[in-house]
Coordinates of C-alpha atoms and ligand atoms in Angstrom, one line a residue:
M54 CA 17.6 -146.3 -79.7
G55 CA 18.7 -148.1 -82.9
A56 CA 22.2 -148.9 -81.8
A57 CA 21.5 -149.4 -78.2
G58 CA 23.1 -152.4 -76.7
V59 CA 25.6 -152.8 -79.6
N60 CA 28.4 -151.3 -77.5
L61 CA 28.6 -153.0 -74.2
H62 CA 31.3 -153.3 -71.6
P63 CA 33.3 -156.5 -71.9
L64 CA 31.8 -157.7 -68.6
A65 CA 28.3 -156.9 -69.4
S66 CA 27.5 -159.9 -71.6
A67 CA 28.8 -162.2 -68.8
V68 CA 26.2 -161.0 -66.4
G69 CA 23.3 -161.5 -68.7
A70 CA 22.8 -158.1 -70.3
S71 CA 20.8 -158.5 -73.4
S72 CA 22.4 -157.5 -76.7
R73 CA 19.2 -155.7 -77.3
S74 CA 18.3 -153.0 -74.8
V75 CA 14.8 -152.7 -73.6
T76 CA 13.7 -149.2 -72.9
Q77 CA 11.4 -148.4 -70.0
A78 CA 8.6 -147.6 -72.3
E79 CA 8.7 -151.1 -73.7
T80 CA 8.4 -152.6 -70.2
S81 CA 5.1 -153.2 -68.7
T82 CA 5.1 -151.2 -65.5
S83 CA 1.5 -151.7 -64.3
G84 CA 0.1 -154.9 -65.8
A85 CA 0.7 -158.4 -64.6
G86 CA 4.3 -159.4 -64.2
I87 CA 6.9 -161.4 -62.3
F88 CA 9.7 -159.4 -60.9
L89 CA 13.0 -160.8 -59.6
D90 CA 16.7 -160.3 -59.4
Q91 CA 17.9 -160.2 -63.0
V92 CA 21.5 -161.0 -62.0
G93 CA 20.9 -164.2 -60.1
Y94 CA 20.7 -166.0 -56.7
L95 CA 23.1 -167.9 -54.6
P96 CA 22.3 -171.7 -54.3
A97 CA 21.9 -171.7 -50.6
G98 CA 20.2 -168.3 -50.3
A99 CA 16.6 -167.2 -50.2
K100 CA 15.0 -166.8 -53.6
Q101 CA 11.8 -164.8 -53.9
A102 CA 10.1 -163.1 -56.8
T103 CA 7.3 -160.6 -56.6
V104 CA 4.2 -161.5 -58.6
R105 CA 1.8 -158.8 -59.7
L106 CA -1.4 -160.4 -60.9
A107 CA -3.9 -158.2 -62.7
G108 CA -7.1 -159.8 -61.4
A109 CA -6.1 -163.4 -62.0
S110 CA -6.9 -165.8 -59.1
Q111 CA -4.3 -168.5 -59.8
R112 CA -2.0 -169.2 -56.9
D113 CA 0.1 -172.0 -58.3
F114 CA 3.4 -171.4 -60.0
L115 CA 6.1 -173.6 -61.3
V116 CA 9.8 -173.2 -62.1
R117 CA 11.1 -174.7 -65.3
S118 CA 14.7 -175.5 -66.2
S119 CA 15.8 -173.5 -69.3
A120 CA 18.1 -176.3 -70.3
D121 CA 15.5 -179.1 -70.8
H122 CA 12.2 -177.4 -69.9
S123 CA 11.6 -179.9 -67.1
V124 CA 9.6 -178.6 -64.1
V125 CA 12.0 -178.5 -61.2
F126 CA 9.8 -176.8 -58.6
N127 CA 6.1 -176.3 -57.8
G128 CA 5.0 -173.7 -55.4
K129 CA 2.0 -171.6 -54.2
L130 CA 2.1 -167.8 -54.0
G131 CA 2.0 -166.2 -50.6
P132 CA -1.0 -164.1 -49.6
A133 CA -1.8 -161.1 -51.8
S134 CA -1.3 -157.8 -50.2
A135 CA -1.5 -154.1 -51.1
D136 CA 2.0 -152.6 -51.3
A137 CA 1.9 -149.0 -50.4
A138 CA 5.3 -148.1 -52.0
S139 CA 4.2 -149.2 -55.4
G140 CA 0.4 -149.2 -55.2
D141 CA 0.4 -152.7 -56.4
Q142 CA -1.4 -155.9 -55.3
T143 CA 1.6 -158.2 -54.8
S144 CA 2.3 -161.8 -53.8
V145 CA 5.6 -163.5 -53.1
A146 CA 6.7 -166.6 -55.1
D147 CA 9.2 -168.3 -52.8
F148 CA 11.4 -170.8 -54.5
S149 CA 14.3 -170.9 -52.0
A150 CA 14.1 -174.6 -51.9
L151 CA 15.5 -174.7 -55.4
R152 CA 19.2 -175.0 -54.7
A153 CA 20.7 -176.6 -57.8
A154 CA 22.8 -174.3 -59.9
G155 CA 21.2 -173.6 -63.3
R156 CA 19.1 -171.4 -65.4
Y157 CA 15.4 -171.3 -64.9
Q158 CA 12.1 -169.4 -65.4
I159 CA 9.0 -169.1 -63.4
E160 CA 5.7 -169.7 -65.2
M161 CA 2.2 -169.0 -64.0
A162 CA -1.1 -167.6 -65.3
G163 CA 0.3 -167.2 -68.8
L164 CA 3.3 -165.3 -67.5
T165 CA 7.0 -166.3 -68.0
S166 CA 9.6 -164.6 -65.8
D167 CA 13.0 -163.3 -66.9
P168 CA 15.7 -165.9 -66.7
I169 CA 16.7 -166.9 -63.2
I170 CA 20.4 -167.7 -62.7
V171 CA 21.3 -169.8 -59.7
A172 CA 25.0 -170.0 -59.2
P173 CA 27.7 -169.9 -56.5
D174 CA 29.3 -167.0 -58.4
A175 CA 26.1 -165.3 -59.4
Y176 CA 27.4 -161.9 -58.3
A177 CA 31.0 -162.1 -59.3
S178 CA 30.8 -160.2 -62.5
A179 CA 28.5 -157.6 -60.9
L180 CA 31.2 -156.9 -58.3
R181 CA 33.8 -156.3 -61.0
L182 CA 31.4 -154.3 -63.1
T183 CA 30.5 -151.9 -60.3
M184 CA 34.2 -151.5 -59.5
H185 CA 34.7 -150.6 -63.1
G186 CA 32.1 -148.0 -62.5
F187 CA 34.8 -146.3 -60.3
T188 CA 37.6 -146.7 -62.9
G189 CA 35.3 -145.0 -65.4
Q190 CA 35.1 -142.0 -63.0
R191 CA 38.8 -141.5 -62.9
C192 CA 39.9 -137.9 -63.4
G193 CA 43.4 -136.7 -64.4
C194 CA 44.3 -139.6 -66.6
A195 CA 43.2 -141.3 -69.8
V196 CA 40.6 -144.0 -69.2
D197 CA 39.8 -147.0 -71.4
L198 CA 37.4 -149.6 -70.1
G199 CA 37.1 -151.4 -73.4
G200 CA 34.0 -151.5 -75.5
G201 CA 34.6 -147.9 -76.6
Y202 CA 34.2 -146.5 -73.1
R203 CA 37.2 -144.2 -73.0
H204 CA 38.3 -140.6 -72.5
A205 CA 41.5 -138.7 -72.8
A206 CA 43.3 -137.3 -69.7
C207 CA 41.1 -134.5 -68.2
H208 CA 41.2 -131.7 -65.7
L209 CA 45.0 -131.6 -65.5
K210 CA 45.2 -127.9 -64.7
A211 CA 44.0 -126.5 -61.4
A212 CA 44.1 -123.1 -59.7
Y213 CA 43.3 -121.6 -56.3
H214 CA 39.9 -120.0 -56.2
R215 CA 39.7 -116.5 -54.7
T216 CA 37.8 -118.1 -51.7
S217 CA 40.9 -120.0 -50.7
G218 CA 43.0 -117.0 -49.7
R219 CA 45.6 -118.0 -52.3
E220 CA 46.3 -117.2 -55.9
G221 CA 47.8 -118.9 -58.8
S222 CA 47.9 -122.4 -60.2
I223 CA 48.3 -125.6 -58.3
A224 CA 49.4 -129.0 -59.5
N225 CA 46.4 -130.9 -58.4
H226 CA 44.7 -133.6 -60.4
G227 CA 43.4 -137.1 -60.0
G228 CA 40.6 -138.7 -58.0
W229 CA 37.2 -139.8 -59.2
H230 CA 34.6 -137.6 -60.8
D231 CA 32.0 -137.4 -58.1
A232 CA 28.8 -138.1 -60.0
G233 CA 27.2 -137.1 -63.3
D234 CA 29.4 -133.9 -63.1
Y235 CA 33.2 -133.6 -63.1
G236 CA 33.6 -132.1 -59.6
R237 CA 35.6 -133.7 -56.8
Y238 CA 34.5 -133.2 -53.2
V239 CA 36.4 -134.4 -50.2
V240 CA 33.4 -135.1 -48.0
N241 CA 31.7 -137.3 -50.5
S242 CA 35.1 -139.0 -51.4
G243 CA 35.4 -139.6 -47.6
I244 CA 32.2 -141.7 -47.2
S245 CA 32.8 -143.4 -50.5
T246 CA 36.4 -144.5 -49.9
G247 CA 35.6 -145.2 -46.3
T248 CA 32.8 -147.6 -47.3
L249 CA 35.0 -149.3 -49.9
L250 CA 37.9 -149.7 -47.5
W251 CA 35.6 -151.2 -44.8
A252 CA 34.5 -153.7 -47.4
W253 CA 38.1 -154.6 -47.9
E254 CA 38.5 -155.2 -44.2
L255 CA 35.3 -157.3 -43.8
Y256 CA 35.3 -159.3 -47.1
P257 CA 38.9 -160.2 -47.9
S258 CA 37.9 -163.4 -49.6
A259 CA 35.8 -161.5 -52.2
L260 CA 38.2 -158.7 -52.8
R261 CA 41.8 -159.8 -52.5
G262 CA 41.8 -161.7 -55.8
L263 CA 39.5 -159.4 -57.7
S264 CA 40.9 -158.7 -61.1
L265 CA 40.0 -155.3 -62.5
A266 CA 42.3 -155.0 -65.5
I267 CA 43.4 -151.5 -64.6
P268 CA 46.8 -149.9 -65.4
E269 CA 48.1 -150.8 -61.9
S270 CA 47.2 -154.5 -62.3
G271 CA 50.2 -156.7 -61.6
G272 CA 51.8 -154.2 -59.2
K273 CA 52.3 -154.6 -55.5
L274 CA 48.7 -153.7 -54.6
P275 CA 45.7 -155.9 -55.2
D276 CA 43.6 -154.3 -57.9
Y277 CA 40.8 -153.3 -55.5
L278 CA 43.2 -151.3 -53.3
A279 CA 44.9 -149.9 -56.4
E280 CA 41.6 -148.5 -57.7
I281 CA 40.8 -146.9 -54.4
R282 CA 44.3 -145.4 -54.1
W283 CA 43.6 -143.4 -57.2
N284 CA 41.1 -141.4 -55.2
L285 CA 43.1 -141.4 -52.0
E286 CA 46.1 -139.8 -53.7
W287 CA 43.9 -136.9 -54.9
M288 CA 42.5 -136.6 -51.4
L289 CA 46.0 -136.4 -49.9
Q290 CA 46.8 -133.5 -52.3
M291 CA 43.8 -131.7 -51.0
Q292 CA 45.5 -131.4 -47.6
D293 CA 47.1 -128.1 -47.0
A294 CA 50.5 -127.8 -45.3
D295 CA 48.8 -126.9 -41.9
G296 CA 46.9 -130.2 -42.0
G297 CA 43.5 -128.7 -43.0
V298 CA 41.8 -130.0 -46.0
W299 CA 40.2 -128.1 -48.9
H300 CA 36.5 -128.8 -49.2
K301 CA 36.3 -129.4 -52.9
Q302 CA 37.9 -129.0 -56.3
T303 CA 35.4 -128.0 -59.1
S304 CA 34.7 -125.4 -61.7
E305 CA 32.5 -122.5 -60.6
R306 CA 29.5 -124.0 -62.4
F307 CA 28.7 -127.3 -64.0
C308 CA 29.9 -127.7 -67.6
A309 CA 27.7 -128.7 -70.5
F310 CA 27.2 -132.4 -71.3
I311 CA 30.6 -132.9 -72.9
M312 CA 33.4 -135.4 -72.5
P313 CA 35.7 -134.6 -69.5
Q314 CA 38.7 -133.7 -71.7
D315 CA 36.6 -131.1 -73.4
D316 CA 35.7 -129.4 -70.2
K317 CA 38.0 -126.3 -70.3
L318 CA 36.5 -124.5 -67.3
T319 CA 39.1 -123.9 -64.6
S320 CA 39.2 -126.6 -61.9
Y321 CA 39.4 -124.6 -58.7
V322 CA 40.5 -125.5 -55.2
I323 CA 37.6 -123.8 -53.5
G324 CA 37.8 -122.4 -49.9
T325 CA 35.3 -121.2 -47.4
G326 CA 36.1 -117.5 -48.2
S327 CA 37.7 -116.6 -44.9
A328 CA 40.4 -117.9 -42.6
P329 CA 41.0 -120.8 -42.0
Y330 CA 39.6 -121.5 -45.5
K331 CA 39.6 -125.3 -45.2
S332 CA 36.5 -127.0 -43.7
T333 CA 36.1 -129.2 -40.6
G334 CA 34.0 -131.7 -42.5
A335 CA 36.5 -132.3 -45.2
T336 CA 39.4 -132.4 -42.8
A337 CA 37.7 -134.8 -40.3
D338 CA 36.6 -137.1 -43.2
L339 CA 40.1 -137.2 -44.6
A340 CA 41.4 -138.1 -41.1
S341 CA 38.9 -141.0 -40.9
V342 CA 39.7 -142.4 -44.4
M343 CA 43.4 -142.1 -44.1
A344 CA 43.3 -143.9 -40.7
I345 CA 41.5 -146.7 -42.3
A346 CA 43.8 -146.7 -45.3
A347 CA 46.8 -147.0 -43.0
R348 CA 45.4 -150.4 -41.8
C349 CA 44.5 -151.6 -45.3
Y350 CA 47.6 -150.7 -47.2
G351 CA 50.2 -151.5 -44.5
P352 CA 50.7 -155.1 -45.6
Y353 CA 51.4 -154.1 -49.2
D354 CA 53.0 -150.7 -49.1
A355 CA 54.3 -149.7 -45.6
A356 CA 55.5 -146.3 -46.8
F357 CA 52.1 -145.3 -48.3
A358 CA 50.4 -146.6 -45.1
Q359 CA 52.7 -144.3 -43.0
R360 CA 51.9 -141.4 -45.3
C361 CA 48.2 -142.0 -44.8
L362 CA 48.6 -142.2 -41.0
A363 CA 50.7 -139.1 -40.8
A364 CA 48.0 -137.3 -42.9
A365 CA 45.3 -138.6 -40.6
R366 CA 47.0 -137.4 -37.5
Q367 CA 47.7 -134.0 -39.0
A368 CA 44.2 -133.6 -40.2
W369 CA 42.9 -134.6 -36.8
S370 CA 45.0 -131.9 -35.0
W371 CA 43.6 -129.3 -37.4
A372 CA 40.0 -130.4 -36.9
V373 CA 40.4 -130.3 -33.1
A374 CA 41.7 -126.7 -33.4
H375 CA 38.9 -125.8 -35.9
P376 CA 35.9 -128.0 -34.8
D377 CA 33.1 -126.1 -36.5
V378 CA 34.2 -124.6 -39.8
Q379 CA 31.2 -125.2 -42.1
F380 CA 31.2 -125.0 -45.8
E381 CA 28.7 -123.2 -47.9
N382 CA 29.0 -122.5 -51.6
P383 CA 30.5 -119.0 -51.9
S384 CA 28.7 -116.6 -54.3
G385 CA 29.4 -117.3 -57.9
V386 CA 29.9 -121.1 -57.2
S387 CA 27.0 -123.4 -58.0
T388 CA 28.6 -126.9 -58.0
G389 CA 27.8 -129.4 -55.3
G390 CA 28.0 -128.1 -51.7
Y391 CA 28.2 -131.0 -49.4
G392 CA 27.7 -128.6 -46.5
D393 CA 27.0 -130.0 -43.1
R394 CA 25.9 -128.2 -40.0
Q395 CA 26.4 -131.0 -37.6
L396 CA 30.1 -131.9 -37.4
S397 CA 30.5 -133.8 -34.1
D398 CA 29.7 -137.1 -35.9
E399 CA 32.6 -136.5 -38.4
L400 CA 34.9 -135.8 -35.4
A401 CA 33.7 -138.9 -33.6
W402 CA 34.3 -141.0 -36.8
A403 CA 37.8 -139.7 -37.2
S404 CA 38.7 -140.2 -33.5
A405 CA 37.3 -143.7 -33.6
E406 CA 39.2 -144.7 -36.7
L407 CA 42.4 -143.2 -35.3
W408 CA 41.9 -145.1 -32.1
R409 CA 41.3 -148.3 -33.9
T410 CA 44.4 -147.9 -35.9
T411 CA 46.8 -146.6 -33.2
G412 CA 45.3 -147.6 -29.9
E413 CA 46.2 -144.2 -28.4
D414 CA 44.2 -143.0 -25.5
Q415 CA 44.0 -139.4 -26.8
Y416 CA 41.8 -140.6 -29.7
E417 CA 39.5 -142.8 -27.5
K418 CA 39.0 -139.8 -25.1
A419 CA 38.2 -137.6 -28.1
F420 CA 35.7 -140.2 -29.4
F421 CA 33.8 -140.2 -26.1
A422 CA 33.9 -136.4 -26.1
N423 CA 32.0 -136.4 -29.4
V424 CA 29.4 -139.2 -28.9
P425 CA 25.9 -138.1 -28.0
E426 CA 25.4 -137.5 -24.3
G427 CA 24.4 -140.5 -22.1
F428 CA 25.0 -142.9 -25.0
N429 CA 21.3 -142.6 -25.7
F430 CA 21.2 -142.9 -29.4
A431 CA 19.7 -144.8 -32.3
I432 CA 21.8 -146.4 -35.0
G433 CA 20.8 -145.5 -38.5
A434 CA 22.0 -146.1 -42.1
P435 CA 25.0 -143.8 -42.7
G436 CA 25.3 -141.1 -45.4
W437 CA 27.8 -138.5 -46.4
G438 CA 26.4 -136.0 -43.9
D439 CA 25.8 -138.5 -41.1
V440 CA 28.7 -140.7 -40.2
A441 CA 27.8 -141.3 -36.6
S442 CA 27.0 -145.0 -37.2
M443 CA 30.4 -145.4 -38.9
A444 CA 32.0 -144.0 -35.7
F445 CA 30.1 -146.4 -33.5
W446 CA 30.7 -149.5 -35.6
T447 CA 34.4 -148.9 -36.0
Y448 CA 34.7 -148.5 -32.2
A449 CA 32.8 -151.7 -31.7
F450 CA 34.8 -153.6 -34.4
A451 CA 38.2 -152.4 -33.1
D452 CA 40.5 -155.2 -32.2
R453 CA 41.2 -153.3 -29.0
K454 CA 39.9 -153.5 -25.5
G455 CA 38.0 -150.3 -25.2
N456 CA 34.8 -149.8 -23.2
S457 CA 33.2 -153.2 -23.4
G458 CA 29.9 -151.9 -22.1
F459 CA 29.7 -149.3 -24.8
K460 CA 30.6 -151.9 -27.4
K461 CA 27.6 -153.9 -26.2
T462 CA 25.4 -150.9 -26.4
I463 CA 26.4 -150.3 -30.0
E464 CA 25.8 -153.9 -30.9
G465 CA 22.3 -153.8 -29.2
A466 CA 21.3 -150.6 -31.0
T467 CA 22.5 -152.0 -34.3
A468 CA 20.4 -155.2 -33.7
T469 CA 17.3 -153.2 -32.9
A470 CA 17.7 -151.1 -36.1
A471 CA 18.3 -154.2 -38.1
A472 CA 15.2 -156.0 -36.7
A473 CA 13.1 -153.1 -37.9
L474 CA 14.6 -153.3 -41.4
I475 CA 14.1 -157.1 -41.5
E476 CA 10.4 -156.7 -40.5
R477 CA 10.0 -154.0 -43.2
S478 CA 11.5 -156.3 -45.8
R479 CA 8.9 -158.9 -44.9
Q480 CA 6.1 -156.4 -45.2
N481 CA 7.1 -154.8 -48.4
G482 CA 5.7 -156.2 -51.6
Y483 CA 9.0 -156.0 -53.4
G484 CA 11.1 -157.1 -50.4
N485 CA 13.2 -154.0 -49.9
T486 CA 13.8 -152.5 -46.5
M487 CA 12.7 -149.0 -47.2
E488 CA 9.8 -147.1 -45.7
L489 CA 7.7 -144.6 -47.7
R490 CA 9.7 -141.6 -46.5
D491 CA 13.0 -143.2 -47.7
Y492 CA 12.1 -142.6 -51.4
V493 CA 14.2 -139.5 -51.5
W494 CA 16.8 -138.2 -53.9
G495 CA 19.3 -141.0 -54.1
S496 CA 16.9 -143.6 -52.6
N497 CA 18.9 -146.5 -54.0
S498 CA 21.8 -145.4 -51.8
V499 CA 19.4 -145.4 -48.8
A500 CA 18.6 -149.0 -49.6
G501 CA 22.4 -149.7 -50.0
N502 CA 23.2 -148.1 -46.7
Q503 CA 20.4 -149.9 -45.0
S504 CA 22.0 -153.1 -46.3
L505 CA 25.3 -152.0 -44.8
L506 CA 23.6 -151.6 -41.4
L507 CA 22.1 -155.1 -41.8
L508 CA 25.5 -156.5 -42.6
M509 CA 27.0 -154.8 -39.6
A510 CA 24.3 -156.5 -37.4
Y511 CA 25.2 -159.8 -39.1
H512 CA 28.8 -159.4 -38.2
F513 CA 28.0 -158.7 -34.6
H514 CA 25.5 -161.6 -34.4
P515 CA 25.4 -163.9 -37.5
D516 CA 21.7 -164.1 -38.1
N517 CA 20.8 -165.2 -41.6
A518 CA 17.7 -163.0 -41.6
A519 CA 19.8 -159.9 -41.5
R520 CA 22.0 -161.1 -44.4
E521 CA 19.0 -162.0 -46.5
A522 CA 17.3 -158.7 -45.8
A523 CA 20.5 -157.0 -47.0
L524 CA 20.5 -159.0 -50.2
N525 CA 16.8 -158.2 -50.7
N526 CA 17.9 -154.6 -51.4
L527 CA 20.3 -155.9 -54.0
H528 CA 17.5 -157.9 -55.6
Y529 CA 15.3 -154.8 -55.5
M530 CA 18.0 -152.7 -57.2
V531 CA 18.5 -155.1 -60.1
G532 CA 15.0 -156.1 -61.0
R533 CA 12.7 -156.9 -58.2
N534 CA 10.9 -153.6 -58.3
C535 CA 7.6 -152.4 -59.7
L536 CA 9.2 -151.1 -62.9
G537 CA 11.1 -154.3 -63.6
V538 CA 14.2 -152.3 -64.2
S539 CA 17.8 -152.9 -63.2
W540 CA 19.2 -149.6 -61.8
V541 CA 22.8 -150.6 -62.6
T542 CA 24.0 -149.8 -66.1
Q543 CA 24.8 -152.8 -68.2
L544 CA 23.7 -155.2 -65.5
G545 CA 20.7 -157.6 -65.8
V546 CA 18.1 -158.0 -68.5
R547 CA 16.6 -154.5 -68.5
P548 CA 19.3 -152.1 -67.2
F549 CA 18.4 -148.4 -67.4
Q550 CA 19.8 -146.6 -70.3
H551 CA 19.9 -142.8 -69.7
P552 CA 21.8 -141.8 -66.6
H553 CA 22.4 -138.2 -65.8
H554 CA 26.2 -138.7 -66.5
R555 CA 28.1 -136.6 -68.9
P556 CA 30.4 -139.2 -70.5
S557 CA 27.4 -141.5 -71.1
A558 CA 25.6 -138.6 -72.9
A559 CA 28.6 -137.2 -74.8
D560 CA 30.5 -140.3 -76.0
G561 CA 28.4 -141.1 -79.1
I562 CA 27.7 -144.6 -77.8
A563 CA 24.1 -145.5 -77.1
A564 CA 24.6 -147.7 -74.0
P565 CA 25.7 -145.8 -70.9
W566 CA 29.0 -146.3 -69.1
P567 CA 29.1 -149.6 -67.2
G568 CA 28.5 -150.4 -63.5
L569 CA 26.8 -147.2 -62.4
L570 CA 23.9 -147.1 -59.9
S571 CA 21.0 -144.8 -60.6
G572 CA 19.8 -142.6 -57.7
G573 CA 16.4 -144.3 -58.1
P574 CA 12.8 -143.3 -57.2
N575 CA 12.4 -139.9 -55.6
A576 CA 9.0 -138.8 -54.4
H577 CA 9.9 -135.2 -53.8
G578 CA 11.1 -133.9 -57.2
G579 CA 14.1 -131.6 -57.6
D580 CA 14.5 -131.1 -61.3
A581 CA 12.4 -129.8 -64.1
V582 CA 11.6 -133.3 -65.4
A583 CA 10.8 -134.9 -62.0
D584 CA 8.7 -131.9 -61.0
K585 CA 6.4 -132.5 -63.9
L586 CA 5.9 -136.2 -63.2
P587 CA 2.3 -137.0 -62.1
K588 CA 2.1 -138.0 -58.4
Q589 CA 2.2 -141.7 -58.0
P590 CA 3.2 -144.1 -55.2
P591 CA 6.8 -143.4 -54.4
M592 CA 8.5 -146.4 -56.0
R593 CA 7.0 -145.3 -59.3
M594 CA 8.4 -141.8 -59.1
W595 CA 11.3 -142.5 -61.4
L596 CA 12.1 -142.0 -65.1
D597 CA 14.9 -143.2 -67.3
D598 CA 15.7 -139.7 -68.4
Q599 CA 19.1 -138.2 -68.6
R600 CA 17.8 -134.8 -67.7
A601 CA 16.2 -136.0 -64.4
Y602 CA 19.2 -135.6 -62.1
S603 CA 17.1 -135.9 -59.0
M604 CA 16.0 -139.4 -60.1
N605 CA 18.7 -140.7 -62.5
E606 CA 22.1 -139.3 -61.7
I607 CA 24.9 -141.6 -60.6
A608 CA 27.3 -140.9 -57.8
I609 CA 30.4 -142.5 -56.1
N610 CA 28.7 -142.5 -52.7
W611 CA 25.8 -144.5 -54.2
N612 CA 28.0 -147.0 -55.9
A613 CA 30.1 -147.6 -52.8
P614 CA 27.5 -149.3 -50.6
L615 CA 26.5 -151.3 -53.7
V616 CA 30.0 -152.6 -54.0
F617 CA 30.0 -153.3 -50.2
L618 CA 26.8 -155.3 -50.6
L619 CA 28.2 -157.2 -53.6
A620 CA 31.4 -157.9 -51.7
A621 CA 29.3 -159.4 -48.9
A622 CA 27.3 -161.4 -51.5
N623 CA 30.5 -162.8 -52.9
S624 CA 32.0 -163.9 -49.6
Ligands
ZN165 ZN1 38.4 -135.1 -64.9

């Protein structure tokens, strides 16, 4: 670890990343400690730390200014309770009443917390950093994020796979690398870009002026939309002439841990193996995303918006004609599958977005044809394979008349789901909204998408408890957890160091690429390292180990809800 932390992304120092990295082994994970958001807090927002006291009986804590060491707040811990997710005895130190911007530390029982930053722009750099996470995933071009984080143009050549019913090469490059691998998958691109474009529609004040220093900066698009367009352009290339959309473009197997430009495996457009070769999931997801894009890009680039809408309509027609073409990896292909057996939610989402964009009856009728019977449903946090909530929310948000009773039903179901999450946040020792069964592969994205649900509820009925519970998951991800780790690279005091991410492993730089969210704790194993980890409470089932892909990979669909949450925090 000798050189760890020497190379840092230019934004990293601005958000408090230490010039010295602290490995997980150096961090006390079971003794007494004070755990809080290592990025900061908003002046008017709730501010809570979790205190784990190893036997000490002291209940008083104080907050001291780092500038002049004066005591600015005295408080008493809340009651101690047993936290099932971590196995810890925890208490909450609530210092919400401290509203003055500044830099502080909590002291009690011989413990001193990490620095606490209270500032109106506490999350501004974090938002830029996590969007740089996407820029770093760009495929098909040279990338240079500064700080040595660069790669040459990659994966410029592509060919049709035998499962596509075609032969020969195809000029198809671009998009974002999906995760720790260099594959590109339309279904996962769909939920990721859809989430990011929703953030654009909901949080314009946070995103319109966002400066990302990307090659397109200074052009006609705001930087945020320009970054997303890089992936949208690749998605558009994945649409075949008949409107159907190829499921994925990857090599047949994952390459070694090498830089992207050194990956010489053929990048294939892979089909389902038999007619019609394209998949319903990819096609419907493209229809959804392009319908949203038509709304977002219209004011800046009418021609591109028209292209997006035309692609969405064409994809929709194909999906209606082929409503149940599922994708499974063909033999000889072992990259990500993103296969989905339930496709009515994808169709519902596409029809709802198309209706919201165009107002045409045909799409509203199709939406109601695909919603669960009797409107008897529960709203849940979305994910790549379950976009039903996205369908419902976009219907409810549409600036169109629609079925007002159904809109109310959606709002009510969302409020009910949000209330359960708020209650869970109050019960959990570390304040997040997850229940024990949520500690799965990619659990940090579960937390992120639960925040998305809470923020939807907040938009329907502005209730600060929903917004604070959403932010509690942010606090959890960047330090208020039983391991005291920030699960975002180069963010906070103790960011994790060893993502399952090929460029981070192969670039010769100790610190990983910036702005990437770890999958987080996973109680169920799934790789050789995770499977050997002794069984502990679920929040402890995590290792900062590059090999542990079921615990420590990164992925665009995990970063996207984090950006959404940070956009909300910045508006
Ligand atoms: Zn590439």
